[in-house]
PDB file of C-alpha atoms in Angstrom:
ATOM      1  CA  MET A   1      94.835  93.694  73.252  1.00 42.00           C
ATOM      2  CA  ASP A   2      91.746  92.728  75.199  1.00 50.00           C
ATOM      3  CA  VAL A   3      91.848  92.241  78.952  1.00 53.00           C
ATOM      4  CA  LEU A   4      90.000  89.105  80.031  1.00 73.00           C
ATOM      5  CA  VAL A   5      88.676  88.396  83.509  1.00 80.00           C
ATOM      6  CA  ALA A   6      89.683  85.320  85.461  1.00 85.00           C
ATOM      7  CA  ARG A   7      88.917  84.246  88.985  1.00 89.00           C
ATOM      8  CA  GLN A   8      90.812  82.327  91.644  1.00 94.00           C
ATOM      9  CA  PRO A   9      88.949  80.893  94.642  1.00 96.00           C
ATOM     10  CA  ILE A  10      89.591  81.851  98.252  1.00 98.00           C
ATOM     11  CA  LEU A  11      88.802  79.070 100.701  1.00 97.00           C
ATOM     12  CA  ASP A  12      88.191  78.798 104.425  1.00 97.00           C
ATOM     13  CA  ARG A  13      89.654  76.281 106.876  1.00 97.00           C
ATOM     14  CA  ASP A  14      87.087  73.681 105.791  1.00 96.00           C
ATOM     15  CA  THR A  15      88.113  74.188 102.107  1.00 95.00           C
ATOM     16  CA  ALA A  16      84.775  75.804 101.279  1.00 96.00           C
ATOM     17  CA  VAL A  17      84.978  78.594  98.686  1.00 97.00           C
ATOM     18  CA  VAL A  18      84.033  81.859 100.401  1.00 97.00           C
ATOM     19  CA  ALA A  19      85.223  84.447  97.831  1.00 97.00           C
ATOM     20  CA  TYR A  20      87.037  84.889  94.542  1.00 96.00           C
ATOM     21  CA  GLU A  21      89.867  87.163  93.500  1.00 94.00           C
ATOM     22  CA  LEU A  22      89.203  88.705  90.085  1.00 90.00           C
ATOM     23  CA  LEU A  23      92.310  88.938  87.935  1.00 84.00           C
ATOM     24  CA  ALA A  24      93.283  90.061  84.457  1.00 73.00           C
ATOM     25  CA  ARG A  25      94.562  87.756  81.737  1.00 67.00           C
ATOM     26  CA  ARG A  26      95.969  88.998  78.463  1.00 58.00           C
ATOM     27  CA  ASP A  27      95.353  86.128  76.049  1.00 52.00           C
ATOM     28  CA  LEU A  28      92.469  83.663  75.846  1.00 48.00           C
ATOM     29  CA  ASN A  29      94.621  81.048  74.082  1.00 49.00           C
ATOM     30  CA  ALA A  30      97.735  81.299  76.234  1.00 45.00           C
ATOM     31  CA  VAL A  31      98.673  78.088  78.023  1.00 38.00           C
ATOM     32  CA  ALA A  32     100.560  79.829  80.809  1.00 41.00           C
ATOM     33  CA  TRP A  33      99.059  82.480  83.035  1.00 39.00           C
ATOM     34  CA  THR A  34      99.984  85.950  81.827  1.00 41.00           C
ATOM     35  CA  SER A  35      99.618  88.715  84.372  1.00 49.00           C
ATOM     36  CA  LEU A  36      99.099  92.374  83.586  1.00 45.00           C
ATOM     37  CA  PRO A  37     100.401  95.498  85.311  1.00 48.00           C
ATOM     38  CA  ASP A  38      98.600  96.563  88.476  1.00 52.00           C
ATOM     39  CA  ASP A  39      97.554  99.939  87.132  1.00 52.00           C
ATOM     40  CA  SER A  40      94.327 101.907  87.103  1.00 54.00           C
ATOM     41  CA  HIS A  41      93.580 100.915  83.513  1.00 60.00           C
ATOM     42  CA  THR A  42      93.815  97.210  84.299  1.00 64.00           C
ATOM     43  CA  THR A  43      91.594  97.580  87.367  1.00 64.00           C
ATOM     44  CA  ALA A  44      89.050  99.580  85.390  1.00 63.00           C
ATOM     45  CA  ARG A  45      88.929  96.874  82.721  1.00 64.00           C
ATOM     46  CA  VAL A  46      88.436  94.115  85.308  1.00 69.00           C
ATOM     47  CA  VAL A  47      85.673  96.089  87.024  1.00 69.00           C
ATOM     48  CA  GLY A  48      84.077  96.952  83.698  1.00 61.00           C
ATOM     49  CA  GLN A  49      84.101  93.355  82.480  1.00 61.00           C
ATOM     50  CA  ALA A  50      82.787  91.918  85.752  1.00 63.00           C
ATOM     51  CA  PHE A  51      80.266  94.552  86.854  1.00 66.00           C
ATOM     52  CA  LEU A  52      79.138  96.058  83.559  1.00 58.00           C
ATOM     53  CA  ASP A  53      79.709  93.741  80.592  1.00 58.00           C
ATOM     54  CA  MET A  54      78.888  90.509  82.440  1.00 61.00           C
ATOM     55  CA  ASP A  55      76.801  89.465  85.409  1.00 67.00           C
ATOM     56  CA  VAL A  56      79.140  89.644  88.406  1.00 72.00           C
ATOM     57  CA  TRP A  57      76.646  87.639  90.441  1.00 76.00           C
ATOM     58  CA  SER A  58      77.214  84.665  88.159  1.00 76.00           C
ATOM     59  CA  ILE A  59      80.984  85.234  87.952  1.00 81.00           C
ATOM     60  CA  THR A  60      81.413  85.031  91.720  1.00 86.00           C
ATOM     61  CA  GLU A  61      78.355  82.864  92.448  1.00 85.00           C
ATOM     62  CA  GLY A  62      77.135  85.633  94.744  1.00 88.00           C
ATOM     63  CA  LEU A  63      80.368  85.593  96.787  1.00 94.00           C
ATOM     64  CA  PRO A  64      82.598  88.626  97.437  1.00 94.00           C
ATOM     65  CA  ALA A  65      85.140  89.618  94.791  1.00 93.00           C
ATOM     66  CA  TYR A  66      88.659  90.611  95.844  1.00 95.00           C
ATOM     67  CA  ILE A  67      89.919  93.265  93.410  1.00 91.00           C
ATOM     68  CA  ASN A  68      93.282  95.081  93.300  1.00 90.00           C
ATOM     69  CA  PHE A  69      92.919  98.859  93.404  1.00 89.00           C
ATOM     70  CA  THR A  70      95.606 101.449  92.766  1.00 86.00           C
ATOM     71  CA  ARG A  71      96.191 104.410  95.050  1.00 90.00           C
ATOM     72  CA  ASP A  72      94.453 106.777  92.618  1.00 89.00           C
ATOM     73  CA  LEU A  73      91.305 104.651  92.509  1.00 87.00           C
ATOM     74  CA  LEU A  74      91.415 104.182  96.263  1.00 91.00           C
ATOM     75  CA  LEU A  75      91.389 107.925  96.844  1.00 93.00           C
ATOM     76  CA  ASP A  76      89.107 109.231  94.088  1.00 87.00           C
ATOM     77  CA  GLY A  77      85.883 107.622  95.327  1.00 86.00           C
ATOM     78  CA  SER A  78      85.446 105.285  92.350  1.00 82.00           C
ATOM     79  CA  ILE A  79      85.183 102.222  94.579  1.00 88.00           C
ATOM     80  CA  GLU A  80      82.062 103.562  96.263  1.00 88.00           C
ATOM     81  CA  ARG A  81      80.093 103.046  93.029  1.00 83.00           C
ATOM     82  CA  LEU A  82      80.492  99.282  93.400  1.00 86.00           C
ATOM     83  CA  PRO A  83      78.273  97.139  95.648  1.00 88.00           C
ATOM     84  CA  ALA A  84      79.893  96.867  99.070  1.00 92.00           C
ATOM     85  CA  GLU A  85      78.532  93.389  99.700  1.00 91.00           C
ATOM     86  CA  LEU A  86      80.376  92.063  96.624  1.00 91.00           C
ATOM     87  CA  THR A  87      83.596  94.091  96.775  1.00 93.00           C
ATOM     88  CA  VAL A  88      86.729  93.481  98.847  1.00 97.00           C
ATOM     89  CA  VAL A  89      89.256  96.257  98.231  1.00 96.00           C
ATOM     90  CA  GLU A  90      92.841  94.984  97.920  1.00 95.00           C
ATOM     91  CA  ILE A  91      95.605  97.443  98.791  1.00 95.00           C
ATOM     92  CA  LEU A  92      98.571  96.762  96.530  1.00 92.00           C
ATOM     93  CA  GLU A  93     102.096  96.365  97.890  1.00 92.00           C
ATOM     94  CA  THR A  94     103.131  99.473  95.919  1.00 91.00           C
ATOM     95  CA  ILE A  95     100.765 101.740  97.872  1.00 94.00           C
ATOM     96  CA  PRO A  96     102.429 103.613 100.759  1.00 95.00           C
ATOM     97  CA  PRO A  97     100.444 103.635 104.028  1.00 97.00           C
ATOM     98  CA  ASP A  98     100.207 107.420 104.242  1.00 97.00           C
ATOM     99  CA  ALA A  99      97.517 109.489 105.936  1.00 98.00           C
ATOM    100  CA  ASP A 100      95.355 109.722 102.799  1.00 97.00           C
ATOM    101  CA  VAL A 101      95.368 105.963 102.316  1.00 97.00           C
ATOM    102  CA  ARG A 102      94.555 105.420 105.996  1.00 98.00           C
ATOM    103  CA  ARG A 103      91.569 107.789 105.769  1.00 97.00           C
ATOM    104  CA  ALA A 104      90.341 106.083 102.594  1.00 97.00           C
ATOM    105  CA  CYS A 105      90.512 102.644 104.225  1.00 97.00           C
ATOM    106  CA  GLY A 106      88.653 103.883 107.281  1.00 97.00           C
ATOM    107  CA  ARG A 107      85.938 105.491 105.184  1.00 97.00           C
ATOM    108  CA  LEU A 108      85.434 102.393 103.041  1.00 97.00           C
ATOM    109  CA  ARG A 109      85.035 100.218 106.114  1.00 97.00           C
ATOM    110  CA  ASP A 110      82.615 102.716 107.671  1.00 97.00           C
ATOM    111  CA  ILE A 111      80.298 102.402 104.671  1.00 96.00           C
ATOM    112  CA  GLY A 112      80.401  98.621 104.501  1.00 96.00           C
ATOM    113  CA  TYR A 113      83.371  97.586 102.381  1.00 97.00           C
ATOM    114  CA  ARG A 114      86.041  95.115 103.466  1.00 98.00           C
ATOM    115  CA  VAL A 115      89.685  96.048 102.927  1.00 98.00           C
ATOM    116  CA  ALA A 116      92.606  93.656 102.436  1.00 98.00           C
ATOM    117  CA  LEU A 117      96.378  94.055 102.220  1.00 98.00           C
ATOM    118  CA  ASP A 118      97.768  92.210  99.189  1.00 96.00           C
ATOM    119  CA  ASP A 119     101.153  90.410  99.162  1.00 96.00           C
ATOM    120  CA  VAL A 120     102.160  91.069 102.775  1.00 98.00           C
ATOM    121  CA  VAL A 121     105.836  90.331 103.467  1.00 97.00           C
ATOM    122  CA  ALA A 122     108.243  90.707 106.391  1.00 96.00           C
ATOM    123  CA  ASP A 123     108.769  94.312 107.524  1.00 95.00           C
ATOM    124  CA  ASP A 124     105.906  95.415 105.290  1.00 97.00           C
ATOM    125  CA  PRO A 125     105.263  99.144 105.905  1.00 97.00           C
ATOM    126  CA  ARG A 126     101.535  98.608 105.258  1.00 97.00           C
ATOM    127  CA  LEU A 127     101.278  96.710 108.532  1.00 98.00           C
ATOM    128  CA  ALA A 128     100.796 100.177 110.022  1.00 97.00           C
ATOM    129  CA  LEU A 129      97.263  99.926 108.557  1.00 98.00           C
ATOM    130  CA  LEU A 130      96.248  96.835 110.533  1.00 98.00           C
ATOM    131  CA  ASP A 131      93.746  98.831 112.567  1.00 97.00           C
ATOM    132  CA  VAL A 132      91.857  99.950 109.421  1.00 98.00           C
ATOM    133  CA  ILE A 133      91.829  96.736 107.362  1.00 98.00           C
ATOM    134  CA  ASP A 134      90.005  93.418 107.594  1.00 98.00           C
ATOM    135  CA  VAL A 135      92.234  90.853 105.867  1.00 98.00           C
ATOM    136  CA  ALA A 136      95.999  90.460 105.484  1.00 98.00           C
ATOM    137  CA  LYS A 137      97.177  88.252 102.611  1.00 98.00           C
ATOM    138  CA  ILE A 138     100.497  86.696 103.647  1.00 98.00           C
ATOM    139  CA  ASP A 139     102.738  86.047 100.637  1.00 97.00           C
ATOM    140  CA  TYR A 140     103.933  82.432 100.886  1.00 97.00           C
ATOM    141  CA  ALA A 141     106.211  82.821  97.848  1.00 95.00           C
ATOM    142  CA  THR A 142     108.557  85.410  99.355  1.00 96.00           C
ATOM    143  CA  THR A 143     108.521  84.785 103.118  1.00 97.00           C
ATOM    144  CA  THR A 144     110.185  82.205 105.338  1.00 97.00           C
ATOM    145  CA  SER A 145     108.334  80.047 107.843  1.00 97.00           C
ATOM    146  CA  THR A 146     109.696  82.153 110.703  1.00 98.00           C
ATOM    147  CA  GLN A 147     108.624  85.388 109.027  1.00 98.00           C
ATOM    148  CA  ARG A 148     105.163  83.991 108.355  1.00 98.00           C
ATOM    149  CA  ALA A 149     104.728  82.946 111.978  1.00 98.00           C
ATOM    150  CA  CYS A 150     105.548  86.484 113.143  1.00 97.00           C
ATOM    151  CA  LEU A 151     103.270  88.094 110.552  1.00 98.00           C
ATOM    152  CA  ILE A 152     100.348  85.802 111.329  1.00 98.00           C
ATOM    153  CA  ALA A 153     100.688  86.368 115.075  1.00 97.00           C
ATOM    154  CA  ARG A 154     100.830  90.141 114.615  1.00 97.00           C
ATOM    155  CA  CYS A 155      97.759  90.176 112.378  1.00 98.00           C
ATOM    156  CA  ARG A 156      95.746  87.931 114.665  1.00 97.00           C
ATOM    157  CA  ASP A 157      96.659  90.088 117.670  1.00 97.00           C
ATOM    158  CA  ALA A 158      95.208  93.035 115.734  1.00 97.00           C
ATOM    159  CA  GLY A 159      91.958  91.165 115.082  1.00 97.00           C
ATOM    160  CA  VAL A 160      92.657  90.882 111.348  1.00 98.00           C
ATOM    161  CA  GLN A 161      91.781  87.797 109.305  1.00 98.00           C
ATOM    162  CA  VAL A 162      94.836  86.097 107.830  1.00 98.00           C
ATOM    163  CA  LEU A 163      94.812  84.765 104.268  1.00 98.00           C
ATOM    164  CA  ALA A 164      97.680  82.516 103.153  1.00 98.00           C
ATOM    165  CA  GLU A 165      98.208  83.336  99.477  1.00 97.00           C
ATOM    166  CA  LYS A 166     100.372  81.687  96.788  1.00 97.00           C
ATOM    167  CA  VAL A 167     100.047  78.347  98.562  1.00 97.00           C
ATOM    168  CA  GLU A 168     101.431  75.780  96.120  1.00 96.00           C
ATOM    169  CA  ARG A 169     102.226  72.661  98.161  1.00 96.00           C
ATOM    170  CA  PRO A 170     100.469  70.459 100.733  1.00 96.00           C
ATOM    171  CA  ASP A 171     103.093  71.234 103.393  1.00 97.00           C
ATOM    172  CA  GLN A 172     102.449  74.973 102.987  1.00 97.00           C
ATOM    173  CA  HIS A 173      98.736  74.414 103.461  1.00 97.00           C
ATOM    174  CA  ASP A 174      99.386  72.298 106.564  1.00 97.00           C
ATOM    175  CA  GLU A 175     101.701  74.960 107.975  1.00 97.00           C
ATOM    176  CA  ALA A 176      99.189  77.742 107.326  1.00 97.00           C
ATOM    177  CA  LEU A 177      96.468  75.732 109.045  1.00 97.00           C
ATOM    178  CA  GLY A 178      98.694  75.055 112.020  1.00 97.00           C
ATOM    179  CA  MET A 179      99.684  78.708 112.347  1.00 97.00           C
ATOM    180  CA  GLY A 180      96.048  79.774 112.477  1.00 96.00           C
ATOM    181  CA  CYS A 181      95.378  81.194 109.020  1.00 97.00           C
ATOM    182  CA  ASP A 182      91.696  81.779 108.317  1.00 97.00           C
ATOM    183  CA  LEU A 183      91.666  81.803 104.509  1.00 98.00           C
ATOM    184  CA  PHE A 184      93.706  80.210 101.715  1.00 98.00           C
ATOM    185  CA  GLN A 185      94.479  80.883  98.062  1.00 98.00           C
ATOM    186  CA  GLY A 186      96.950  79.465  95.571  1.00 96.00           C
ATOM    187  CA  TYR A 187      97.811  76.933  92.882  1.00 95.00           C
ATOM    188  CA  PHE A 188      97.549  74.104  95.438  1.00 94.00           C
ATOM    189  CA  PHE A 189      93.779  74.649  95.295  1.00 95.00           C
ATOM    190  CA  GLN A 190      93.217  76.022  91.797  1.00 93.00           C
ATOM    191  CA  LYS A 191      94.963  78.182  89.229  1.00 90.00           C
ATOM    192  CA  PRO A 192      93.143  81.295  87.990  1.00 88.00           C
ATOM    193  CA  ALA A 193      90.511  80.307  85.444  1.00 86.00           C
ATOM    194  CA  LEU A 194      88.750  82.395  82.827  1.00 82.00           C
ATOM    195  CA  VAL A 195      85.121  83.010  83.625  1.00 76.00           C
ATOM    196  CA  ALA A 196      82.169  83.329  81.288  1.00 60.00           C
ATOM    197  CA  GLY A 197      79.549  85.224  83.222  1.00 52.00           C
ATOM    198  CA  ARG A 198      76.067  85.599  81.791  1.00 53.00           C
ATOM    199  CA  ARG A 199      75.205  88.786  80.000  1.00 52.00           C
ATOM    200  CA  PRO A 200      72.868  90.700  82.313  1.00 52.00           C
ATOM    201  CA  ALA A 201      69.280  90.803  81.173  1.00 53.00           C
ATOM    202  CA  GLY A 202      66.129  92.742  81.900  1.00 52.00           C
ATOM    203  CA  GLU A 203      66.081  95.230  84.746  1.00 50.00           C
ATOM    204  CA  ARG A 204      69.554  94.255  85.965  1.00 54.00           C
ATOM    205  CA  LEU A 205      70.952  95.299  82.575  1.00 54.00           C
ATOM    206  CA  LEU A 206      69.352  98.710  83.017  1.00 57.00           C
ATOM    207  CA  HIS A 207      70.920  99.006  86.460  1.00 55.00           C
ATOM    208  CA  LEU A 208      74.342  98.265  85.021  1.00 54.00           C
ATOM    209  CA  GLN A 209      73.841 100.611  82.096  1.00 55.00           C
ATOM    210  CA  LEU A 210      73.117 103.345  84.614  1.00 55.00           C
ATOM    211  CA  LEU A 211      76.272 102.428  86.496  1.00 59.00           C
ATOM    212  CA  ARG A 212      78.279 102.698  83.285  1.00 56.00           C
ATOM    213  CA  SER A 213      76.715 106.085  82.533  1.00 54.00           C
ATOM    214  CA  VAL A 214      77.598 107.624  85.891  1.00 51.00           C
ATOM    215  CA  THR A 215      81.114 106.177  86.197  1.00 53.00           C
ATOM    216  CA  GLY A 216      82.531 107.538  82.967  1.00 54.00           C
ATOM    217  CA  THR A 217      84.910 110.468  82.674  1.00 53.00           C
ATOM    218  CA  ARG A 218      81.969 112.660  81.595  1.00 53.00           C
ATOM    219  CA  ILE A 219      78.408 112.119  82.776  1.00 51.00           C
ATOM    220  CA  ASP A 220      75.976 112.546  79.871  1.00 55.00           C
ATOM    221  CA  PRO A 221      72.454 113.315  81.161  1.00 58.00           C
ATOM    222  CA  ASP A 222      70.956 112.460  77.748  1.00 58.00           C
ATOM    223  CA  VAL A 223      72.352 108.928  77.927  1.00 54.00           C
ATOM    224  CA  ILE A 224      71.018 108.491  81.461  1.00 53.00           C
ATOM    225  CA  GLY A 225      67.640 109.853  80.378  1.00 59.00           C
ATOM    226  CA  ASN A 226      67.416 107.416  77.489  1.00 56.00           C
ATOM    227  CA  VAL A 227      68.190 104.467  79.778  1.00 51.00           C
ATOM    228  CA  LEU A 228      65.585 105.537  82.332  1.00 52.00           C
ATOM    229  CA  ALA A 229      62.965 106.192  79.682  1.00 54.00           C
ATOM    230  CA  ARG A 230      62.994 102.507  78.758  1.00 50.00           C
ATOM    231  CA  ASN A 231      61.915 101.432  82.251  1.00 51.00           C
ATOM    232  CA  PRO A 232      59.680 103.730  84.322  1.00 48.00           C
ATOM    233  CA  GLY A 233      59.983 101.498  87.394  1.00 45.00           C
ATOM    234  CA  VAL A 234      63.755 101.810  87.470  1.00 47.00           C
ATOM    235  CA  ALA A 235      63.403 105.540  86.811  1.00 49.00           C
ATOM    236  CA  ALA A 236      61.171 105.937  89.867  1.00 44.00           C
ATOM    237  CA  ARG A 237      63.637 104.130  92.101  1.00 42.00           C
ATOM    238  CA  PHE A 238      66.531 106.106  90.585  1.00 46.00           C
ATOM    239  CA  ARG A 239      64.754 109.373  91.416  1.00 46.00           C
ATOM    240  CA  THR A 240      64.119 108.148  94.988  1.00 38.00           C
ATOM    241  CA  LEU A 241      67.794 107.191  95.373  1.00 40.00           C
ATOM    242  CA  TRP A 242      69.063 110.618  94.307  1.00 42.00           C
ATOM    243  CA  SER A 243      66.332 112.769  95.892  1.00 40.00           C
TER     244      SER A 243
END
């Protein structure tokens, strides 16, 4: 079954949209939202749909895209093939905050990516990563008001932006504002909606075809050569990039 891409807005304190989370939906005709497992295959399909098959710039309106990444994808360097200015790396709640994960987060930030903790709850072991992440997404569905106050204070003391996620009611939004949250996401603002990004055209299509060619399980130099042969200008810049 096809994996379809949806987006859910992330807003600031003035309710301006500042980013989108890209999500996977299973069925175009389903009335209810149907989530998919947070595995490497699902992430790869979301990335492929948004960055390769469609124009991610139109999907996110040029704003950053929050994307869930598994531990394997976090550690194998795949993320670094995506544009840092458009990619916020979400660390899933299933990922242990071990030394390898800490190093990966630090490296990603050093080269320009932003890193977020997804679904942060009370006594979350990933809070040990606060010094190497940028955003903590506090889960409003599974925490109490007291727990949220402690989490928000701890994150702010660490200089980390706080995102209130799964906000579904006006009182939750008011509480999050009062506690000092910086960003907001949830059904109170908008449910995830399927997106229909434009098919990339012209030179941008060639760029994305190159990206597809070099991110596969086996790099085929003949395929890359054929893509470059169709646009000498892109070929010249490609040679400069890799020289």
